[in-house]
GROMACS .gro file of C-alpha atoms in nm:
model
  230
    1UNK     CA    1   0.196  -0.428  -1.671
    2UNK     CA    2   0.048  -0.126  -1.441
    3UNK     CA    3   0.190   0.144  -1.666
    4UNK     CA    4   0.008  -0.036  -1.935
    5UNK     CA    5  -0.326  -0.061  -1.697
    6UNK     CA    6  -0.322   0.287  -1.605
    7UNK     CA    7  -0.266   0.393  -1.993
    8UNK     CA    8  -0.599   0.173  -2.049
    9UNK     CA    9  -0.815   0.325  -1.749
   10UNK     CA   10  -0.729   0.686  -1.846
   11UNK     CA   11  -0.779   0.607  -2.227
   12UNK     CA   12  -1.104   0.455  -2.137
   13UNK     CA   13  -1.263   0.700  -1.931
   14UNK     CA   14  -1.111   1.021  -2.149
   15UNK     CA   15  -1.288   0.871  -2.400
   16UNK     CA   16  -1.598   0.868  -2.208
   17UNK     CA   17  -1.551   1.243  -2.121
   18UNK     CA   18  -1.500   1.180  -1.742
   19UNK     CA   19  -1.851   0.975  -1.732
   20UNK     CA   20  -1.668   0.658  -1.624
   21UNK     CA   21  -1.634   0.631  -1.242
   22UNK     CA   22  -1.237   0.576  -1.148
   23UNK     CA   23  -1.213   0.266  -1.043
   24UNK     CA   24  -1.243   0.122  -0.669
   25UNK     CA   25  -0.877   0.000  -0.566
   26UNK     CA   26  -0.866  -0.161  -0.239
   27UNK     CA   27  -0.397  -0.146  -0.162
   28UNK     CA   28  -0.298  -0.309   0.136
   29UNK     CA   29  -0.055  -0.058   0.312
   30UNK     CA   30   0.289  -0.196   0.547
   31UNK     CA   31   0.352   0.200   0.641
   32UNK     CA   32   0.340   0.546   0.573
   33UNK     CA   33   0.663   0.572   0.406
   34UNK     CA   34   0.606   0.282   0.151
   35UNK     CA   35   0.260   0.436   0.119
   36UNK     CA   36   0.386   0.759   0.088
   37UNK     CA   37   0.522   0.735  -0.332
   38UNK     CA   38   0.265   0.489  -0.418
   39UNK     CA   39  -0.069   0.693  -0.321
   40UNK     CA   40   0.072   0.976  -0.488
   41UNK     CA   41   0.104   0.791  -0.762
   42UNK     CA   42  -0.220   0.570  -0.820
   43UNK     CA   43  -0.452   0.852  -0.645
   44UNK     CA   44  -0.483   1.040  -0.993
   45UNK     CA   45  -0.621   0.680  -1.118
   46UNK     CA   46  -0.785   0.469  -0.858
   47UNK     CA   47  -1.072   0.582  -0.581
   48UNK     CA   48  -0.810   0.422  -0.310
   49UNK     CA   49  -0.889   0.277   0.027
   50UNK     CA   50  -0.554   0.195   0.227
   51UNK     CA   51  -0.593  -0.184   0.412
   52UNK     CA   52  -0.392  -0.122   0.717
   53UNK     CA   53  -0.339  -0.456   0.808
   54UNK     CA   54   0.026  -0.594   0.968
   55UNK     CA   55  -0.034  -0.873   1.192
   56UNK     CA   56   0.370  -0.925   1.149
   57UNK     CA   57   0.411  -0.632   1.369
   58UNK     CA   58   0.451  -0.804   1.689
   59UNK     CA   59   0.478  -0.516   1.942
   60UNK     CA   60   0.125  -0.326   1.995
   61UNK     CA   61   0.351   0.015   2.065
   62UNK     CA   62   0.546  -0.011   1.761
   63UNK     CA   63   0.174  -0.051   1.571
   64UNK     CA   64  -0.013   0.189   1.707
   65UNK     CA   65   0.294   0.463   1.645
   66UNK     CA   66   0.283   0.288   1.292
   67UNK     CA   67  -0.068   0.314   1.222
   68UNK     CA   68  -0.094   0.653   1.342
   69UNK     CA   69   0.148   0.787   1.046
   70UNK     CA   70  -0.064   0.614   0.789
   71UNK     CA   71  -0.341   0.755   0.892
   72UNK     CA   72  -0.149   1.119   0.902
   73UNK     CA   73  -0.047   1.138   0.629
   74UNK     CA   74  -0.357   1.071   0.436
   75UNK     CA   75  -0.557   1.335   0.639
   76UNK     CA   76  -0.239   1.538   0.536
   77UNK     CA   77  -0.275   1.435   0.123
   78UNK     CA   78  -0.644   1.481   0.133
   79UNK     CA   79  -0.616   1.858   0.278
   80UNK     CA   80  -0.343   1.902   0.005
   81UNK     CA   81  -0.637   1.781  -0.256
   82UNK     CA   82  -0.919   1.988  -0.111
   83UNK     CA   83  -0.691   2.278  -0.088
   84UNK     CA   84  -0.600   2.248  -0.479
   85UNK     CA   85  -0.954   2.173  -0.601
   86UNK     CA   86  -1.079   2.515  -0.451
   87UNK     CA   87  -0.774   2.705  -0.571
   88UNK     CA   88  -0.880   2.535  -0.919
   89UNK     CA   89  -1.279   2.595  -0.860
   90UNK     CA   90  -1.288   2.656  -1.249
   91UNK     CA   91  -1.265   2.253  -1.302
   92UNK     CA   92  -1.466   2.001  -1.192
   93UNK     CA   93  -1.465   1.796  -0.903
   94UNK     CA   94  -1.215   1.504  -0.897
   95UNK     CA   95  -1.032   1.627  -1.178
   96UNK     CA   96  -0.688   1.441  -1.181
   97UNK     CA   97  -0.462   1.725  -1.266
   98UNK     CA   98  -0.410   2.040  -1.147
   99UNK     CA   99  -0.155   2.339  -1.165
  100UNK     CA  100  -0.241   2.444  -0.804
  101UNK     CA  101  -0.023   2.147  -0.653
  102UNK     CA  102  -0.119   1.814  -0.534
  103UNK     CA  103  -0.464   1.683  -0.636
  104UNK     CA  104  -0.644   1.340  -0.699
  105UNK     CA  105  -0.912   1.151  -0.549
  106UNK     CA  106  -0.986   1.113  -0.198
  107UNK     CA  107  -0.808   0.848   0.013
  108UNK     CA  108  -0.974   0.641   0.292
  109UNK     CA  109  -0.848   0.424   0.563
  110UNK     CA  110  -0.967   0.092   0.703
  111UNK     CA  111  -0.775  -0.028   0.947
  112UNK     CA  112  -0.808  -0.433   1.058
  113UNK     CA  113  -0.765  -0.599   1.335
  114UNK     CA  114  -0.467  -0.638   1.503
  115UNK     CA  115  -0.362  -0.981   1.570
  116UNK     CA  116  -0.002  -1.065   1.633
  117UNK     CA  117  -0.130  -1.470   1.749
  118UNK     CA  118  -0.176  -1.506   1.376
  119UNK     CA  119   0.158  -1.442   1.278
  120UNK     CA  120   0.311  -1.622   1.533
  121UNK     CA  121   0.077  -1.892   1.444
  122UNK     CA  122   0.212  -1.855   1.059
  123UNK     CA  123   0.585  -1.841   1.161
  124UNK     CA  124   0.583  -2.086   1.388
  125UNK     CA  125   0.873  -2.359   1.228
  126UNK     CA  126   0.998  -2.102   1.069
  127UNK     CA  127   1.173  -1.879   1.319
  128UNK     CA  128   1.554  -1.932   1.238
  129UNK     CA  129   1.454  -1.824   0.831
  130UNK     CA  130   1.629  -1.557   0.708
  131UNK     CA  131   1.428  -1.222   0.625
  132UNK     CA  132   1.339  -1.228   0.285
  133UNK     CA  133   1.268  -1.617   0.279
  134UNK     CA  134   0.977  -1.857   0.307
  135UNK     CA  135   0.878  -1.685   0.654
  136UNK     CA  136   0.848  -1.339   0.462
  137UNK     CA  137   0.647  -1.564   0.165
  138UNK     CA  138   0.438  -1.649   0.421
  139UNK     CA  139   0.361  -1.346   0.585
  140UNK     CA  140   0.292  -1.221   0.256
  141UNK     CA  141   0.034  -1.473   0.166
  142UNK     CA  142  -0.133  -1.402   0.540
  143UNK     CA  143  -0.139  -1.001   0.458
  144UNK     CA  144  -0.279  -1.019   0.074
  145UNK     CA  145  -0.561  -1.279   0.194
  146UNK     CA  146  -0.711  -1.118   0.415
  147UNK     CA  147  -0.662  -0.785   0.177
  148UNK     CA  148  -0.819  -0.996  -0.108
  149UNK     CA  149  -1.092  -1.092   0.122
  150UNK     CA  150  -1.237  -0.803   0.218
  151UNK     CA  151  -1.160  -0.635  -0.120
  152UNK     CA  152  -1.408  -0.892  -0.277
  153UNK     CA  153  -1.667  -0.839   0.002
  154UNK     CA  154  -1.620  -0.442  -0.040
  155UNK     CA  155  -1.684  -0.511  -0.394
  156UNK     CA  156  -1.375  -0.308  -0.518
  157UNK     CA  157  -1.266  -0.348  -0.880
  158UNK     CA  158  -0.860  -0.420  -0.754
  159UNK     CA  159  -0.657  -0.522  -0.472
  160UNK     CA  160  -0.314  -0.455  -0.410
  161UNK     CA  161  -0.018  -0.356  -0.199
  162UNK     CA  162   0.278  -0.147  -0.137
  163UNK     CA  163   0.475  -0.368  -0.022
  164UNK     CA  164   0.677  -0.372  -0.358
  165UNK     CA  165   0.825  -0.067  -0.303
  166UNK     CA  166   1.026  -0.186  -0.068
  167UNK     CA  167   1.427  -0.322  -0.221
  168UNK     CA  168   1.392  -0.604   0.078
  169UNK     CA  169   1.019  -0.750  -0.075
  170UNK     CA  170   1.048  -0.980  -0.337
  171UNK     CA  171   0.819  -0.832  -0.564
  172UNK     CA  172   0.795  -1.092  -0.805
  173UNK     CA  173   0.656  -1.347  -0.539
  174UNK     CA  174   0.431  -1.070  -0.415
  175UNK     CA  175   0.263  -1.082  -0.768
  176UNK     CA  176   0.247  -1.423  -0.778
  177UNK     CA  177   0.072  -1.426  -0.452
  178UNK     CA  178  -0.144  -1.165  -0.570
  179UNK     CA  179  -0.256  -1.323  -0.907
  180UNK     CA  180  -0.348  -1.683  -0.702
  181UNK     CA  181  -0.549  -1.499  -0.461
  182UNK     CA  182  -0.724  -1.267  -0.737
  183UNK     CA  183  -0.810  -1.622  -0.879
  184UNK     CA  184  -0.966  -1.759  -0.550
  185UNK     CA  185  -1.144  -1.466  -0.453
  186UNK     CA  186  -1.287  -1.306  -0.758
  187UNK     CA  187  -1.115  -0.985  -0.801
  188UNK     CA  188  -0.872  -0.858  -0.956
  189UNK     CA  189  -0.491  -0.821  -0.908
  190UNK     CA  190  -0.321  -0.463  -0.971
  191UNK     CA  191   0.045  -0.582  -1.058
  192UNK     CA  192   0.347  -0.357  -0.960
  193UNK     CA  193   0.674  -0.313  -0.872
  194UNK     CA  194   0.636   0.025  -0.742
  195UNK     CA  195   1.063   0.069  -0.658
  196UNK     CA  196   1.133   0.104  -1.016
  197UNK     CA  197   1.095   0.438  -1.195
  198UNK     CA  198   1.295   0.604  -0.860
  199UNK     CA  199   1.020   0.504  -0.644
  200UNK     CA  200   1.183   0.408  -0.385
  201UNK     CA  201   1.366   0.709  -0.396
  202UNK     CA  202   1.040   0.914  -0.423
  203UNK     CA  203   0.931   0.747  -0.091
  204UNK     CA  204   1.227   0.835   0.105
  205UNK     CA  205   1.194   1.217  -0.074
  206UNK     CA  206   0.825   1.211   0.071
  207UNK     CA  207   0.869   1.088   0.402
  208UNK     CA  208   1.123   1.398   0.474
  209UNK     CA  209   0.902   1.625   0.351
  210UNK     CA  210   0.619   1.479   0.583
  211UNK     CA  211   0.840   1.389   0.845
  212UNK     CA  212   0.711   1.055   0.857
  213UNK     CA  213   0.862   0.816   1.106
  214UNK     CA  214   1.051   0.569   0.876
  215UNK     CA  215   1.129   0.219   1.065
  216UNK     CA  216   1.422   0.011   0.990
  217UNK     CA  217   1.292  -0.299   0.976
  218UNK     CA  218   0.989  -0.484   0.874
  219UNK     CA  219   0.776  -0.559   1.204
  220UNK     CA  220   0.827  -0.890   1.338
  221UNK     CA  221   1.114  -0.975   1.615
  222UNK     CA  222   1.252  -1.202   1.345
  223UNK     CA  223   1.349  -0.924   1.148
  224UNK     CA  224   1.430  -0.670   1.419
  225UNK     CA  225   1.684  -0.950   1.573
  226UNK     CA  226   1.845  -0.977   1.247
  227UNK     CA  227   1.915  -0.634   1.198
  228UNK     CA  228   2.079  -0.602   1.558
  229UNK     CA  229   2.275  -0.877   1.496
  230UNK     CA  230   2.396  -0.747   1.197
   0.00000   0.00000   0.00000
């Protein structure tokens, strides 16, 4: 369903000789490295604004070192763009190919409050769940509401999230949680499943290259537990 979106947005506006804004996509990011494959891939489509918002993370050190790569690594893209639209002067401006290296729209970051209580609140019953269960469902639903709140008040034409990349996310109850929420707030759902097509793989690939800090587990000391245990 997103290959088949993108082919319509770039059909549309090539047939409108470039005159058709890209559109405003408002993607909920979990980290850098997950981020890492999926803004290279949607920035030649989409006027993106990364949603940095991870309540699940439940230690304030662990977030602010998390937050801190997102936001490096789209300064770092975004130099990469500037750099490849001078060294191809001879197009115009926001042209989404280039043979001077990385290009694509500008990226921007928003990043939301930080409020562990609300996870806690969310999990609470739920503690003893296995990672990838109804707690995970859950914190899902908390993350992509509050995305698909402020995407409708920022008046941005999709919301999403990269949290599909990832082979531990359930990706098919991520879209389902999308495609209720699109319904209750008024704007629209970009589907994916951003591990197929190697993804995945290009995300690990990407975070070498940027030396990006990759975590091994999700955020909350539910998961982290788990993974010591195991």
């Amino acid at each position: 369903e997103l290959d088949k979106l993108l082919e319509e947005i770039c059909h549309r506006r090539d047939s409108a000789s470039e005159q058709i804004p890209a559109p405003r996509l408002f993607l909920h990011s979990c980290c850098a490295p997950c981020s890492s494959y999926v803004l290279e891939y949607l920035r030649d489509f989409f006027r993106i604004t990364v949603f940095y918002y991870n309540p699940n993370i439940s230690m304030e050190e662990e977030y602010r070192k998390r937050v801190a790569e997102q936001k490096r690594l789209i300064a770092a893209y975004n130099e990469e763009a500037e750099c490849a639209k001078v060294a191809n002067a001879h197009t115009a401006a926001g042209v989404r190919e280039s043979e001077h290296g990385r290009t694509g729209y500008p990226i921007s970051i928003i990043e939301g409050d930080y409020e562990p209580e609300k996870f806690f609140l969310m999990a609470k019953g739920m503690e003893r769940c296995p990672e990838g269960g109804e707690r995970c469902f859950a914190c899902y639903e908390l993350r992509l509401r509050e995305t698909a709140k402020q995407a409708a008040a920022g008046v941005y034409d999709y919301f999403a999230t990269t949290l599909t990349i990832s082979p531990l996310k359930n990706a098919k109850k991520l879209n389902e949680i999308g495609e209720a929420l699109a319904g209750e707030y008024g704007i629209a759902w970009l589907p994916s499943d951003f591990k197929k097509k190697n993804g995945y793989k290009r995300s690990i690939e990407l975070s070498a290259e940027y030396d990006l800090y990759r975590q091994n587990y999700c955020g909350c000391v539910y998961s982290k537990a788990e993974r010591e245990q195991s």
